[in-house]
Amino acid sequence: MNLDYRGSMRLAEDLLREVNPALVEEKDIVICPSHSVFLLTAEILRESGVAIGAQDIFWEEKGAFTGCESPQFLAEAGCQFVIVGHSERRQYLGETDEIVNKKIQGCLDNKIAPILCVGETADDRRNNSTDNVLFRQVTNALKNIDLIPDEQIVIAYEPVWVIGSGRTIEPEEAEHAFKIINQALIDLAPLTIIRSSVRIVYGGSIDSSNFKDFTDLEHFSGFLVGGASLKAEEFINIAKQI
Ligand code: PGA
């Protein structure tokens, strides 16, 4: 909810100017606009090779669920990714691990790749419970989900206290978190499926001044970019250099 209608259209046009076929051939670039501008953004970026995602979803496909967004309808509208369990939804809308789990299933049933957000709060970090929180969030989110080879899941590790703060964590801390996430995954699915289906990305105040600290980490596959994605040139410059 950072950009209004006109701001969103301008950003989509700017992105269209910044991307080129070689870049989208080499990297997966996904834009997740607000629901209100989803279709218009998708239309502007239709031929660009940039994938379109949504910022949330409901788990049921159809029915009397006023105000909810159907994974089936979003998939029909061209949605390829959905952010699930973002810390702001967990914090302000009471999204539990159980809800996140249902949303992941809803995505996969409709061939949408979920971008599952996990991360510790400042309190978790103070209490030394980061590892437990990450392990629990990943395990519960993927509970009873049978990953099959061509399904795609992105797990975004975002320390909650870093999001939107302008601060970052030490790369070693991120690498440790990736390892915990990877360990949780290994307990859930065969390694071959994990390697072919799951990507782990980092998020939290990533911009052009700090992204390079994270790109060489073990298990790193990309970024979830918030504030810096509101400037097309900066966002695409990061994409070009990872
Ligand atoms: P940020 O946002 O990059 O501005 O910290 C990330 C997010 O909202 O997930």
XYZ file of C-alpha atoms in Angstrom, residues 9 12 16 31 33 37-48 50-53 77-79:
24
model
C 1.015 2.648 -13.430
C 4.969 -0.494 -14.278
C 8.922 -1.951 -18.826
C 6.437 -8.027 -9.423
C 1.417 -5.275 -7.078
C -3.788 -2.688 -9.818
C -2.946 -6.331 -10.440
C -4.614 -6.624 -13.840
C -3.430 -3.264 -15.141
C 0.138 -3.961 -14.093
C -0.063 -7.423 -15.671
C -1.298 -5.835 -18.881
C 1.531 -3.286 -19.017
C 4.172 -5.954 -18.361
C 2.508 -8.670 -20.473
C 5.229 -8.961 -23.123
C 8.124 -8.038 -20.847
C 8.472 -10.122 -15.912
C 6.207 -12.467 -13.926
C 3.250 -11.117 -11.993
C 2.394 -12.129 -8.466
C -5.736 -13.739 -14.423
C -2.084 -14.635 -14.994
C -0.823 -14.707 -11.429
